[in-house]
mmCIF file of C-alpha atoms in Angstrom:
data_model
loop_
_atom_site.group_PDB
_atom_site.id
_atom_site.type_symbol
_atom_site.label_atom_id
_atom_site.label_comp_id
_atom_site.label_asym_id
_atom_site.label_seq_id
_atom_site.Cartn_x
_atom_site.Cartn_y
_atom_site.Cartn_z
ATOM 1 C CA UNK A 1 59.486 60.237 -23.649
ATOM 2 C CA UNK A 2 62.247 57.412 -24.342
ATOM 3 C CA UNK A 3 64.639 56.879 -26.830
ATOM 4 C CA UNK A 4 66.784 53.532 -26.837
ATOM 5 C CA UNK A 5 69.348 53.086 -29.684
ATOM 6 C CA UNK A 6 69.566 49.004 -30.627
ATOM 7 C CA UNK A 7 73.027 49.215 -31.802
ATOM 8 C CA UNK A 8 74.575 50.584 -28.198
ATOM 9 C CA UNK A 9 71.672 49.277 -25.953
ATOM 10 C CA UNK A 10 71.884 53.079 -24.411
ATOM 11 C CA UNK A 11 68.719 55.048 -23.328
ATOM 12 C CA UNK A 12 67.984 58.785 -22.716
ATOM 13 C CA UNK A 13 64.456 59.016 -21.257
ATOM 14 C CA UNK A 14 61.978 61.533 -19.231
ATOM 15 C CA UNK A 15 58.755 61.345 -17.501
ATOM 16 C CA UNK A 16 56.704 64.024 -15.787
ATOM 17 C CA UNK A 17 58.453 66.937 -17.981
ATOM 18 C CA UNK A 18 56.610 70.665 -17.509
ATOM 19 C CA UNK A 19 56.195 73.278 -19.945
ATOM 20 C CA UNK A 20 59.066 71.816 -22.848
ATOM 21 C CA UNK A 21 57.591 70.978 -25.504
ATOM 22 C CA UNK A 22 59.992 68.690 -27.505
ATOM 23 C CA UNK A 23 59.673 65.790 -24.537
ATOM 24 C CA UNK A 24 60.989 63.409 -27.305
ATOM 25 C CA UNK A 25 64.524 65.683 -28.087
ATOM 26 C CA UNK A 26 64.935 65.855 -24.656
ATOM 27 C CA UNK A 27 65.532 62.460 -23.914
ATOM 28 C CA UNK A 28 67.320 62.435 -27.012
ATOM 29 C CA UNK A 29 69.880 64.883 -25.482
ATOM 30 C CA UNK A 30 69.940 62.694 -21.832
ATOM 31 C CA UNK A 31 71.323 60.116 -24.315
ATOM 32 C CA UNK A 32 73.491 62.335 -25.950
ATOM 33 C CA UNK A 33 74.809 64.398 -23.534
ATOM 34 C CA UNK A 34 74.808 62.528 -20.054
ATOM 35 C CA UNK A 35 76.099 59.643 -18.483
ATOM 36 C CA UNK A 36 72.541 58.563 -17.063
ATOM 37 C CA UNK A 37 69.513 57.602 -18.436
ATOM 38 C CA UNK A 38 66.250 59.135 -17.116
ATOM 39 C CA UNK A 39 65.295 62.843 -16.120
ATOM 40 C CA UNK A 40 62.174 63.387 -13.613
ATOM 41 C CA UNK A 41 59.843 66.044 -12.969
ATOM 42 C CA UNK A 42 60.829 69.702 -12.795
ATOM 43 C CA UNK A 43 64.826 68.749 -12.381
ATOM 44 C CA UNK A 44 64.423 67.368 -16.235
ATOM 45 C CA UNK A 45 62.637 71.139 -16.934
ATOM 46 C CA UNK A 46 65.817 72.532 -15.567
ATOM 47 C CA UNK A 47 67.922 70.487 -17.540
ATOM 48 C CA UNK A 48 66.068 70.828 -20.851
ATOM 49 C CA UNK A 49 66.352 74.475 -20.417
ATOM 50 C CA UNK A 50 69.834 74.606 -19.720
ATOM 51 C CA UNK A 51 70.816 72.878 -22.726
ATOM 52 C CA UNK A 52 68.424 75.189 -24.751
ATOM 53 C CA UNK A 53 64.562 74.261 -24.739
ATOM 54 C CA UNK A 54 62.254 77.036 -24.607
ATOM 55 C CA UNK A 55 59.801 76.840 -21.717
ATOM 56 C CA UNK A 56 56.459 77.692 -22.581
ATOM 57 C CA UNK A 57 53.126 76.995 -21.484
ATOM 58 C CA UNK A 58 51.589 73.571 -22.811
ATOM 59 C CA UNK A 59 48.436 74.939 -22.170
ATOM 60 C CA UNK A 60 45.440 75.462 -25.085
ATOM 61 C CA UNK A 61 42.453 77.017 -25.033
ATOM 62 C CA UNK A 62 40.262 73.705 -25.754
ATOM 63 C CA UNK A 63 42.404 71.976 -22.548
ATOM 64 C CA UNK A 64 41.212 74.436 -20.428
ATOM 65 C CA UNK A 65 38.173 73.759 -21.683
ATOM 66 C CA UNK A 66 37.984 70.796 -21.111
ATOM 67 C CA UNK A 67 39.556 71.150 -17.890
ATOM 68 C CA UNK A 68 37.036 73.509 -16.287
ATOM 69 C CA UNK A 69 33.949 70.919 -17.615
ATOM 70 C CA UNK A 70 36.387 68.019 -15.901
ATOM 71 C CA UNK A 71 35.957 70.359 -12.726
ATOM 72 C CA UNK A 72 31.796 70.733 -12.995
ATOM 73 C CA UNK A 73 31.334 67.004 -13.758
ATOM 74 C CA UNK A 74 33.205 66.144 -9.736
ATOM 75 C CA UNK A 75 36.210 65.876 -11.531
ATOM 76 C CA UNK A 76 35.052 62.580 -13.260
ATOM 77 C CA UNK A 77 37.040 60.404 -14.479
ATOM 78 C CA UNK A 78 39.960 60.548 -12.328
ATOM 79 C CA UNK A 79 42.121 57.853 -10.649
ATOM 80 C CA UNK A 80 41.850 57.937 -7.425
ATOM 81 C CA UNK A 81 40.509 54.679 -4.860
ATOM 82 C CA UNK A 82 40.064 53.944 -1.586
ATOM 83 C CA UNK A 83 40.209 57.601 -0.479
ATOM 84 C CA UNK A 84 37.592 60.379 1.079
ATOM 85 C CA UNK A 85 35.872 61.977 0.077
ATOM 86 C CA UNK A 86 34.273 59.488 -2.447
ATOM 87 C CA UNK A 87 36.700 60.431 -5.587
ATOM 88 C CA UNK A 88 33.083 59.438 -7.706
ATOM 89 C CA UNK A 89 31.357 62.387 -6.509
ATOM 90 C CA UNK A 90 34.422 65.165 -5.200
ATOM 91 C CA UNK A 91 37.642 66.680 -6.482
ATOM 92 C CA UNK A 92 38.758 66.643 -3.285
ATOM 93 C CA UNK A 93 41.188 67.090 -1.293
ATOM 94 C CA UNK A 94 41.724 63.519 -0.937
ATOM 95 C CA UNK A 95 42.812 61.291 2.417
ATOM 96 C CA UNK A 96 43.512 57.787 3.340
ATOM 97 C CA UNK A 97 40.194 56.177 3.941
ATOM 98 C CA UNK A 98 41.571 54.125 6.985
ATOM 99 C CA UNK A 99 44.451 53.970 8.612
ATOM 100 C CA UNK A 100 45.236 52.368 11.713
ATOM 101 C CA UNK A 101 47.561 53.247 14.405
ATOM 102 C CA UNK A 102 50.435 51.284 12.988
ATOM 103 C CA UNK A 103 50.035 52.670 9.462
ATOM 104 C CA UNK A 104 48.290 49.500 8.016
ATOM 105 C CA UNK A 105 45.838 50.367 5.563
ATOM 106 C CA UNK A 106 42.462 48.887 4.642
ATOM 107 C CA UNK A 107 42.418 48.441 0.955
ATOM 108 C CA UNK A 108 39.077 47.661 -1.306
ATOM 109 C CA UNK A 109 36.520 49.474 1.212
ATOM 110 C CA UNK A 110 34.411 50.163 -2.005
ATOM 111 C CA UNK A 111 35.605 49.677 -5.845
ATOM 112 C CA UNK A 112 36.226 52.772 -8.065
ATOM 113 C CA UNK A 113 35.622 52.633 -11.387
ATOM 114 C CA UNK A 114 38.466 50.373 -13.045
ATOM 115 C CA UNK A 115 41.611 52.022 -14.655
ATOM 116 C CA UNK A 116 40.537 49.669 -17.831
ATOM 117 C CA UNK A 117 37.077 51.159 -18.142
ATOM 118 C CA UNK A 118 38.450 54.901 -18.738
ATOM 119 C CA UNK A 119 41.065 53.857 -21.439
ATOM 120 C CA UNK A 120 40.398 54.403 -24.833
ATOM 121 C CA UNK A 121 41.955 55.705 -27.851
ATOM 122 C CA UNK A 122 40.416 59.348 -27.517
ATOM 123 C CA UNK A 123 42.177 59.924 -23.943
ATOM 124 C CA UNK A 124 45.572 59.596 -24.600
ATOM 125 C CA UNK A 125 47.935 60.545 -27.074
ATOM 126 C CA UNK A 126 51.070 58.313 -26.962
ATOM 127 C CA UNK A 127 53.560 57.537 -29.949
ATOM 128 C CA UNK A 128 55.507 55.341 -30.593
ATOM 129 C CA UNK A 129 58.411 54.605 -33.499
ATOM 130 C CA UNK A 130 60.715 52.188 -34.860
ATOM 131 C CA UNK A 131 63.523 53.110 -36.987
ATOM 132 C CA UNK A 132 65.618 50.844 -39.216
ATOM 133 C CA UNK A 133 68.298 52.613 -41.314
ATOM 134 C CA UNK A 134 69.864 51.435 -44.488
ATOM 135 C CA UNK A 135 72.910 49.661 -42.367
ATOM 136 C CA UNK A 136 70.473 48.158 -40.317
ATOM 137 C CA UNK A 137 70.664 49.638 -36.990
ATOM 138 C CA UNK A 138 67.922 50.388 -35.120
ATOM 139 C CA UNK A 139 66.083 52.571 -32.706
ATOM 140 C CA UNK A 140 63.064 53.213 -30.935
ATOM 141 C CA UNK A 141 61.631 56.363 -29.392
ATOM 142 C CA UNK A 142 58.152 57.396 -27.837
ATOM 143 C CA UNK A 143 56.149 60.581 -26.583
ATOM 144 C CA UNK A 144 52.827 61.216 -24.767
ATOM 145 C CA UNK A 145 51.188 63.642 -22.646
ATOM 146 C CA UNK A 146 49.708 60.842 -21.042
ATOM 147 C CA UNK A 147 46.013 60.162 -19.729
ATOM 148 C CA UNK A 148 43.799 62.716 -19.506
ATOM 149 C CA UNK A 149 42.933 64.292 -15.658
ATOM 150 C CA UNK A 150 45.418 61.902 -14.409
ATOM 151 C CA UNK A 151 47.189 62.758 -10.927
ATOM 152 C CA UNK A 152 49.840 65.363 -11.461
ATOM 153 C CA UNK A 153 53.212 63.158 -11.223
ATOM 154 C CA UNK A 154 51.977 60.126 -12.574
ATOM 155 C CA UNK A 155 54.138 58.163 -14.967
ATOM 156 C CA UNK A 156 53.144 55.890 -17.290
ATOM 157 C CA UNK A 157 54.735 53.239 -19.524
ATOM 158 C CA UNK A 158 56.205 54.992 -22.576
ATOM 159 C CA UNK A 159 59.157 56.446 -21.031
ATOM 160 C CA UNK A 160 60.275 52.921 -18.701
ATOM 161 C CA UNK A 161 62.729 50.602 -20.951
ATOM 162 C CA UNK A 162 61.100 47.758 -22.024
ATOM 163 C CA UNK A 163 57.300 48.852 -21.633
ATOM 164 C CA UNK A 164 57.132 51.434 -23.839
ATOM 165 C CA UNK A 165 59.583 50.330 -26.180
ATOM 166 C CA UNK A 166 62.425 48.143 -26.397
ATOM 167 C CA UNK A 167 65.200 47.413 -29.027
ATOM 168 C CA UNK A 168 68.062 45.080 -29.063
ATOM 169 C CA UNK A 169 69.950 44.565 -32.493
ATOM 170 C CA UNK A 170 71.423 40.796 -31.091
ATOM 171 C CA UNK A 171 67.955 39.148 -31.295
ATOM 172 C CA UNK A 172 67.296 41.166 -34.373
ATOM 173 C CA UNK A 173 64.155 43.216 -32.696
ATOM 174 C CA UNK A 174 62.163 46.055 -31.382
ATOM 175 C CA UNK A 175 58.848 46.930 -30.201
ATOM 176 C CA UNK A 176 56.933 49.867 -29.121
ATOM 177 C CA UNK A 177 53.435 50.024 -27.427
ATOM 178 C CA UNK A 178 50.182 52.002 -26.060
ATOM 179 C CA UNK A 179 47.422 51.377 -23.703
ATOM 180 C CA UNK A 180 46.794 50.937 -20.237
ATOM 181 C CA UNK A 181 50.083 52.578 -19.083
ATOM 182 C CA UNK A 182 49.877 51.524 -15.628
ATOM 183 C CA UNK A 183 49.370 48.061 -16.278
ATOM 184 C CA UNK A 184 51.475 47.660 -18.791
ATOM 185 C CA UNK A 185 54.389 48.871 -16.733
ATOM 186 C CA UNK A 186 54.143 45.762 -14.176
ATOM 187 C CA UNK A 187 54.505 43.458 -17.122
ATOM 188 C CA UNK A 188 57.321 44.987 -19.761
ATOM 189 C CA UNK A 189 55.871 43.716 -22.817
ATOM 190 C CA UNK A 190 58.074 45.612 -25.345
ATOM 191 C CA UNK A 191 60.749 43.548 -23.886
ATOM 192 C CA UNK A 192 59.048 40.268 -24.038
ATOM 193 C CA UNK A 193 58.198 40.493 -27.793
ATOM 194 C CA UNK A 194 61.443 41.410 -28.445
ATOM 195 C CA UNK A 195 62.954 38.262 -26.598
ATOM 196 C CA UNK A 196 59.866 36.235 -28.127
ATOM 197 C CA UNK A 197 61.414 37.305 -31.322
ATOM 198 C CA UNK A 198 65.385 36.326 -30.774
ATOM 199 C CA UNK A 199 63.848 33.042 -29.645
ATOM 200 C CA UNK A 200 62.080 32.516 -33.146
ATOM 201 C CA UNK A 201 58.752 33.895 -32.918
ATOM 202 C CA UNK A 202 57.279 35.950 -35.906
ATOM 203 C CA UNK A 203 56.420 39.189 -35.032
ATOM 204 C CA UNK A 204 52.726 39.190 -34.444
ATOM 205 C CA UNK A 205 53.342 35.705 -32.670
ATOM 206 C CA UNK A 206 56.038 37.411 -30.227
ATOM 207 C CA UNK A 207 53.239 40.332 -30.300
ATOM 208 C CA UNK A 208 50.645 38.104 -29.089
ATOM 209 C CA UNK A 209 52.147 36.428 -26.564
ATOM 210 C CA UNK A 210 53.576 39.128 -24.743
ATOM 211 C CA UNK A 211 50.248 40.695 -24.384
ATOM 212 C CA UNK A 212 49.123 37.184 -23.339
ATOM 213 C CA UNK A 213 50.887 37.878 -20.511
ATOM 214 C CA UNK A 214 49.268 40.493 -19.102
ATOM 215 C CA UNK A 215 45.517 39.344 -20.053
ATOM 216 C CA UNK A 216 46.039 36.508 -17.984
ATOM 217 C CA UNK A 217 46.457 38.909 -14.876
ATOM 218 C CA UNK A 218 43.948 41.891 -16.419
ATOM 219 C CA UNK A 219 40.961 40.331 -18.195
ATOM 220 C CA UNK A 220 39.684 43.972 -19.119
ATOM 221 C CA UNK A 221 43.036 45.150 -20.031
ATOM 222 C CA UNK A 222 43.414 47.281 -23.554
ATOM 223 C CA UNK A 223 46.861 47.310 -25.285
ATOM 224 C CA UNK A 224 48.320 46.896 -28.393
ATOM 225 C CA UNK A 225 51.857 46.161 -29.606
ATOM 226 C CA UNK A 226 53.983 46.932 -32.619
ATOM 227 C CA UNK A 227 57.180 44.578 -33.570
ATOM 228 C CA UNK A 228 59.510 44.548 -36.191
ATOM 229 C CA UNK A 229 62.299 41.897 -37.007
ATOM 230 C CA UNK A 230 65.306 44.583 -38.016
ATOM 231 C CA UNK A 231 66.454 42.282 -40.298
ATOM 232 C CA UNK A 232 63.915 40.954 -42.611
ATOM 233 C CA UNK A 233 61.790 44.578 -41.674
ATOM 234 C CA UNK A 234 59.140 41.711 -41.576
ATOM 235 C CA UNK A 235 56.541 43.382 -38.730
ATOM 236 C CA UNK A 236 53.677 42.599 -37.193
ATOM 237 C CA UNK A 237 50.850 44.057 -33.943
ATOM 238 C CA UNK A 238 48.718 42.154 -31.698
ATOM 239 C CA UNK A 239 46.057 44.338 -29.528
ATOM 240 C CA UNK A 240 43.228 43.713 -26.667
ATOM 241 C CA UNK A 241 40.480 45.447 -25.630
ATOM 242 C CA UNK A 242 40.095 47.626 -28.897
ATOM 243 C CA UNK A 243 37.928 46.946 -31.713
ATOM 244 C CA UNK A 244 41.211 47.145 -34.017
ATOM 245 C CA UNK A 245 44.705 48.742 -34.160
ATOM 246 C CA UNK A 246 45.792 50.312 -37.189
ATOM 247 C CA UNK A 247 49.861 51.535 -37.776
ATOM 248 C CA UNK A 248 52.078 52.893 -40.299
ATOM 249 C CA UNK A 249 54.798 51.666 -41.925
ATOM 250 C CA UNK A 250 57.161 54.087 -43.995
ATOM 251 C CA UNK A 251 59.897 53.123 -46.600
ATOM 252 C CA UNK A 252 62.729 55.388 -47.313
ATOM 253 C CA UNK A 253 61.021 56.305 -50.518
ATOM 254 C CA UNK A 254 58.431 58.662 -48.679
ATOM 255 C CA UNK A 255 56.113 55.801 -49.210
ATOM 256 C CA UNK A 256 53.616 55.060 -46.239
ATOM 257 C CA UNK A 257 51.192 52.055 -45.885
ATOM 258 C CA UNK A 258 48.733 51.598 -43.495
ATOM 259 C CA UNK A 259 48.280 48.175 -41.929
ATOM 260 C CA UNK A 260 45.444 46.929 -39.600
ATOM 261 C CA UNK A 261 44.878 44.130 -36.964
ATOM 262 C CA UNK A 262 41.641 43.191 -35.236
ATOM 263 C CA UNK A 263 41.869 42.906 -31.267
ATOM 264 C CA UNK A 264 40.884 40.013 -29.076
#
């Protein structure tokens, strides 16, 4: 989870958080009540319960559920390459699959399955928000449990400044975003609309081109982006690899409308 308010450019975030589960207040309170910006792994548990989370299990009965069916179908998908036993047919353990005597490794013995083929918008839960108040500053936040079966530490994009979200109230923007995590994180797109934006883009231009970006690296990437000019509160989404993208935008008046974009 990451929060990043526009108005101070400060940032309270944390990935790989066990067994809270406000992930999104947590950050909040790295922001609020530390000098530093990101929390990792079971030192950010510690932390969230020492400033008064409740641990608990995270655990439901249809996850285990679908866990234990994960485990009969050889643990398929998962994310593993270049590793034995084949990760398309065993849950492990995994090794290196080569590995010389001076540690070089041998990459692209055989292909796994792509990281773009298993992303969809069933298998992952991310959020994401943008926040303009009446005096016109500005924030961002986002939350996820990330992908499903994915190996235990991995960190995607939602909680790293300027993939997951970005805000900066001198060019007047902010962004949020969801999709292929791990991709996304080599090109910070969130950051790129919003600098799109303070250099006159509209925001499903700015949108657009920053997932440009990254299509001209991943052809099979999937992605979509949310901006919003803070001052006009004109906004706008651009998306690959999905049939269509829908979000929400909410007035202070309660009142919520539901906008759509088709994806390239």
């Amino acid at each position: 989870a990451l929060i990043i308010d526009g108005n101070s450019m400060r940032a309270g975030a944390v990935a790989d958080l066990r067994r809270i589960k406000s992930a999104i207040s947590v950050a909040r309170t790295v922001l609020e009540h530390t000098d530093i910006t990101m929390l990792v792994g079971e030192s950010a548990t510690q932390f969230a319960i020492a400033m008064g989370f409740q641990e608990e299990s995270l655990s439901s009965n249809k996850s285990i559920d679908e866990w234990q069916k994960w485990l009969k179908n050889k643990c398929q998908p998962n994310y593993w390459s270049n590793v034995v036993p084949n990760p398309k047919t065993s849950c492990g353990p995994y090794r290196n699959l080569h590995r010389n005597k001076y540690n070089d490794y041998k990459y692209k013995t055989y292909n796994h399955n792509s990281l773009n083929n298993k992303i969809s918008t069933v298998n992952h839960d991310t959020i994401g928000m943008i926040v303009v108040d009446k005096r016109g500053s500005s924030a961002v936040g986002t939350s996820t449990n990330g992908l499903n079966h994915k190996i235990p530490g991995r960190v995607g994009d939602s909680p790293i400044i300027g993939s997951g979200a970005y805000v900066d109230q001198s060019a007047g923007g902010a962004a949020v975003a969801t999709g292929d995590g791990d991709v996304m994180m080599r090109f910070v797109p969130c950051l790129r609309a919003v600098e799109n934006l303070r250099n006159g883009m509209s925001p499903s231009d700015a949108a657009s081109k920053a997932l440009a970006s990254i299509a001209q690296w991943e052809v099979r990437f999937s992605g979509a982006i949310v901006v919003v000019d803070t001052r006009s509160l004109s906004h706008g989404a651009a998306c690959k690899g999905f049939s269509e993208f829908p979000y929400s935008v909410a007035n202070g008046k309660g009142n919520v409308e539901i906008h759509t974009v088709k994806c390239t």
